[in-house]
Short mmCIF file of C-alpha atoms in Angstrom, two decimals:
data_model
loop_
_atom_site.label_atom_id
_atom_site.label_comp_id
_atom_site.label_asym_id
_atom_site.label_seq_id
_atom_site.Cartn_x
_atom_site.Cartn_y
_atom_site.Cartn_z
CA UNK D 1 0.06 0.08 -0.03
CA UNK D 2 1.13 3.36 -0.69
CA UNK D 3 0.73 5.99 1.89
CA UNK D 4 0.87 9.73 0.44
CA UNK D 5 0.46 12.84 2.89
CA UNK D 6 -0.31 16.17 1.34
CA UNK D 7 0.38 18.74 3.90
CA UNK D 8 -0.82 21.53 1.56
CA UNK D 9 -0.37 25.04 3.00
CA UNK D 10 0.70 23.70 6.66
CA UNK D 11 4.00 23.46 8.49
CA UNK D 12 6.63 25.89 9.09
CA UNK D 13 10.44 24.69 8.47
CA UNK D 14 10.72 24.15 12.42
CA UNK D 15 7.44 22.44 12.79
CA UNK D 16 7.71 20.21 9.80
CA UNK D 17 11.50 19.32 11.12
CA UNK D 18 9.53 17.88 14.14
CA UNK D 19 6.86 16.21 12.16
CA UNK D 20 9.65 14.34 9.69
CA UNK D 21 11.66 13.50 12.85
CA UNK D 22 8.58 11.70 14.42
CA UNK D 23 7.18 9.90 11.42
CA UNK D 24 10.47 8.71 10.21
CA UNK D 25 11.27 7.45 13.82
CA UNK D 26 7.61 5.86 13.63
CA UNK D 27 8.37 3.85 10.70
CA UNK D 28 10.16 0.50 11.18
CA UNK D 29 12.45 1.22 7.98
CA UNK D 30 13.08 3.10 4.99
CA UNK D 31 9.71 2.81 3.16
CA UNK D 32 9.20 3.93 -0.52
CA UNK D 33 5.54 3.47 0.13
CA UNK D 34 5.34 6.45 2.34
CA UNK D 35 5.59 9.92 0.77
CA UNK D 36 4.89 13.11 2.32
CA UNK D 37 4.50 16.60 0.08
CA UNK D 38 5.29 19.49 2.56
CA UNK D 39 5.29 23.08 1.49
CA UNK D 40 8.43 24.13 -0.39
CA UNK D 41 9.65 26.33 2.51
CA UNK D 42 9.72 23.46 4.72
CA UNK D 43 11.78 20.86 2.68
CA UNK D 44 14.73 19.17 4.24
CA UNK D 45 18.05 17.98 3.12
CA UNK D 46 17.79 15.44 5.94
CA UNK D 47 17.35 11.73 5.20
CA UNK D 48 14.09 10.13 6.28
CA UNK D 49 12.31 6.65 6.36
CA UNK D 50 9.96 8.01 3.60
CA UNK D 51 10.13 10.04 0.26
CA UNK D 52 9.81 13.75 0.01
CA UNK D 53 7.70 14.94 -2.60
CA UNK D 54 6.77 18.44 -4.20
CA UNK D 55 3.29 19.38 -4.22
CA UNK D 56 3.64 21.59 -7.33
CA UNK D 57 6.47 22.90 -9.93
CA UNK D 58 7.00 24.84 -12.84
CA UNK D 59 7.96 22.64 -15.98
CA UNK D 60 11.31 24.22 -16.45
CA UNK D 61 14.77 24.16 -15.13
CA UNK D 62 14.89 27.61 -14.22
CA UNK D 63 14.26 30.92 -15.73
CA UNK D 64 12.02 34.19 -15.77
CA UNK D 65 8.94 32.80 -13.77
CA UNK D 66 8.21 34.92 -10.87
CA UNK D 67 7.43 32.62 -7.89
CA UNK D 68 7.89 29.37 -9.28
CA UNK D 69 9.75 26.42 -8.40
CA UNK D 70 12.03 24.75 -11.18
CA UNK D 71 13.51 21.44 -11.17
CA UNK D 72 16.78 22.82 -10.16
CA UNK D 73 15.37 23.84 -7.02
CA UNK D 74 13.93 20.35 -6.46
CA UNK D 75 17.14 18.71 -7.47
CA UNK D 76 19.10 20.62 -4.58
CA UNK D 77 16.66 18.43 -2.08
CA UNK D 78 16.83 15.30 -4.46
CA UNK D 79 13.11 15.50 -5.26
CA UNK D 80 12.13 13.13 -7.44
CA UNK D 81 8.32 12.50 -6.81
CA UNK D 82 5.77 15.34 -7.61
CA UNK D 83 2.28 15.79 -7.68
CA UNK D 84 0.10 16.98 -10.67
CA UNK D 85 -3.20 18.07 -11.21
CA UNK D 86 -4.68 18.48 -7.66
CA UNK D 87 -8.07 19.74 -7.76
CA UNK D 88 -6.82 22.86 -5.36
CA UNK D 89 -4.21 23.70 -8.23
CA UNK D 90 -6.75 23.08 -11.20
CA UNK D 91 -8.91 25.64 -9.14
CA UNK D 92 -6.29 28.24 -9.05
CA UNK D 93 -6.20 27.90 -13.01
CA UNK D 94 -3.88 25.08 -14.07
CA UNK D 95 -5.86 23.71 -17.28
CA UNK D 96 -5.47 20.62 -19.28
CA UNK D 97 -2.66 22.17 -21.74
CA UNK D 98 -0.62 23.29 -18.58
CA UNK D 99 -0.91 20.16 -16.76
CA UNK D 100 0.13 18.21 -19.94
CA UNK D 101 2.82 20.35 -20.01
CA UNK D 102 3.92 19.68 -16.30
CA UNK D 103 3.20 15.89 -16.92
CA UNK D 104 5.52 15.84 -19.98
CA UNK D 105 8.30 17.78 -18.33
CA UNK D 106 8.23 15.19 -15.31
CA UNK D 107 8.26 12.30 -17.98
CA UNK D 108 11.39 13.83 -19.33
CA UNK D 109 13.08 13.86 -15.93
CA UNK D 110 11.98 10.38 -15.28
CA UNK D 111 10.27 11.43 -12.07
CA UNK D 112 7.40 9.73 -10.13
CA UNK D 113 4.37 11.22 -10.92
CA UNK D 114 1.21 11.23 -8.63
CA UNK D 115 -1.53 12.26 -11.02
CA UNK D 116 -4.77 13.71 -9.43
CA UNK D 117 -8.08 13.36 -11.04
CA UNK D 118 -11.82 13.92 -9.71
CA UNK D 119 -15.06 15.30 -10.27
CA UNK D 120 -17.13 18.11 -8.65
CA UNK D 121 -20.42 17.61 -6.72
CA UNK D 122 -22.43 18.86 -9.94
CA UNK D 123 -20.66 16.49 -12.38
CA UNK D 124 -21.34 13.60 -9.67
CA UNK D 125 -24.88 14.29 -9.13
CA UNK D 126 -25.25 14.36 -12.78
CA UNK D 127 -23.83 10.77 -13.05
CA UNK D 128 -20.99 11.85 -15.50
CA UNK D 129 -18.34 10.89 -13.45
CA UNK D 130 -16.81 8.23 -15.76
CA UNK D 131 -17.10 10.51 -18.79
CA UNK D 132 -15.59 13.54 -16.88
CA UNK D 133 -12.70 11.49 -15.62
CA UNK D 134 -12.00 9.70 -18.68
CA UNK D 135 -11.13 13.39 -20.52
CA UNK D 136 -8.88 14.00 -17.79
CA UNK D 137 -7.06 10.84 -18.30
CA UNK D 138 -7.01 11.39 -22.03
CA UNK D 139 -4.51 14.11 -21.28
CA UNK D 140 -1.64 11.95 -20.14
CA UNK D 141 0.33 9.14 -21.32
CA UNK D 142 -1.32 6.25 -19.18
CA UNK D 143 1.69 3.76 -20.11
CA UNK D 144 4.20 5.91 -18.39
CA UNK D 145 5.95 3.55 -16.06
CA UNK D 146 6.57 6.00 -12.94
CA UNK D 147 2.74 7.00 -13.14
CA UNK D 148 0.23 6.50 -10.00
CA UNK D 149 -3.22 7.93 -10.38
CA UNK D 150 -4.97 9.36 -7.36
CA UNK D 151 -8.61 9.51 -7.47
CA UNK D 152 -9.78 12.33 -5.45
CA UNK D 153 -13.56 13.03 -5.85
CA UNK D 154 -13.80 17.26 -5.17
CA UNK D 155 -17.03 16.77 -3.33
CA UNK D 156 -15.21 14.66 -0.67
CA UNK D 157 -11.78 16.50 -0.06
CA UNK D 158 -11.83 18.27 3.17
CA UNK D 159 -15.40 17.53 3.88
CA UNK D 160 -15.06 14.60 6.66
CA UNK D 161 -17.42 12.84 4.16
CA UNK D 162 -15.70 10.25 2.30
CA UNK D 163 -17.22 8.66 -0.49
CA UNK D 164 -19.28 5.31 -0.42
CA UNK D 165 -16.79 2.22 -0.54
CA UNK D 166 -19.25 0.62 -3.14
CA UNK D 167 -18.69 3.89 -5.39
CA UNK D 168 -14.94 3.96 -4.68
CA UNK D 169 -14.93 0.35 -5.92
CA UNK D 170 -16.71 1.17 -9.11
CA UNK D 171 -14.59 4.17 -9.86
CA UNK D 172 -11.12 2.73 -9.35
CA UNK D 173 -12.61 -0.49 -11.17
CA UNK D 174 -13.39 1.89 -13.97
CA UNK D 175 -9.77 3.53 -13.88
CA UNK D 176 -7.87 0.27 -13.81
CA UNK D 177 -9.78 -0.81 -17.12
CA UNK D 178 -7.76 1.85 -18.91
CA UNK D 179 -4.33 1.81 -17.33
CA UNK D 180 -2.21 -0.53 -15.28
CA UNK D 181 -0.82 2.22 -12.89
CA UNK D 182 -1.46 2.25 -9.21
CA UNK D 183 -4.27 3.86 -8.13
CA UNK D 184 -4.84 5.86 -5.03
CA UNK D 185 -7.98 7.11 -3.14
CA UNK D 186 -8.03 10.57 -1.43
CA UNK D 187 -11.05 12.60 -0.09
CA UNK D 188 -11.48 12.57 3.76
CA UNK D 189 -9.52 9.37 4.44
CA UNK D 190 -9.04 8.87 8.20
CA UNK D 191 -8.58 6.48 10.83
CA UNK D 192 -12.30 5.45 10.74
CA UNK D 193 -12.29 4.67 7.33
CA UNK D 194 -9.00 3.35 6.25
CA UNK D 195 -9.67 -0.30 6.79
CA UNK D 196 -12.56 -0.36 4.30
CA UNK D 197 -10.69 1.77 1.88
CA UNK D 198 -7.60 -0.67 1.92
CA UNK D 199 -9.96 -3.63 1.71
CA UNK D 200 -11.16 -2.45 -1.76
CA UNK D 201 -9.21 -4.59 -4.19
CA UNK D 202 -8.42 -2.30 -6.94
CA UNK D 203 -6.85 0.50 -4.41
CA UNK D 204 -3.35 0.52 -4.12
CA UNK D 205 -3.14 3.10 -1.45
CA UNK D 206 -4.45 6.57 -0.01
CA UNK D 207 -3.73 10.05 -0.59
CA UNK D 208 -4.43 11.96 2.94
CA UNK D 209 -4.98 15.33 3.71
CA UNK D 210 -5.97 16.59 6.93
CA UNK D 211 -5.62 13.57 8.82
CA UNK D 212 -2.01 13.50 7.75
CA UNK D 213 -1.15 17.00 8.98
CA UNK D 214 -0.47 15.55 12.56
CA UNK D 215 2.74 12.81 12.44
CA UNK D 216 0.94 10.60 14.95
CA UNK D 217 -2.32 10.50 13.28
CA UNK D 218 -0.59 9.70 10.11
CA UNK D 219 1.35 6.96 11.60
CA UNK D 220 -1.69 5.49 13.10
CA UNK D 221 -3.29 5.34 9.35
CA UNK D 222 -0.30 3.76 8.27
CA UNK D 223 -0.32 1.17 10.76
CA UNK D 224 -3.88 0.36 11.30
CA UNK D 225 -4.62 -3.06 10.02
#
């Protein structure tokens, strides 16, 4: 199982240092299956028993891109895992052409990619989820060997109300019919629902938001079951 923590816009350099130390010490050994995406200002050059990833990046090594983070900066921290397509980035204006540019750049670097897809509540209520996700998946090379796809229904993110297991199963089975990439579920994953989510046959892991911001709570999720 893959356990990915999206810390979003949380943690300072100091608080993340404490978080990372506690999480790393809580893992019995170095685990490539545990990935943490801290904010850029908190990235550490220390070695941990988990993988550090980048929540965002600009598809260039460097250049005149005010406020952006290029691959040269990520290389300083030995970052080779990136997240692309999160709904909160899409909401800020990252459209399909830009997401494709990011994806293609990450592929050119050989990076591990967690590519996020998901529908809003209106699309969900209209019963158009599969068509919507198909359009999002059509934007990338599903045969890329270092690809992981995270299904995060927007209507479940940060609401405390995860999608029903039957619905998650249906959608992950649908995605798995289109590609062989490992599949994650994200959307209000927590200690109370992790067991039933992990039990889904087509689910290879979880992308955890709020419940991962505290190292002890994230460790509890990782170790449960």
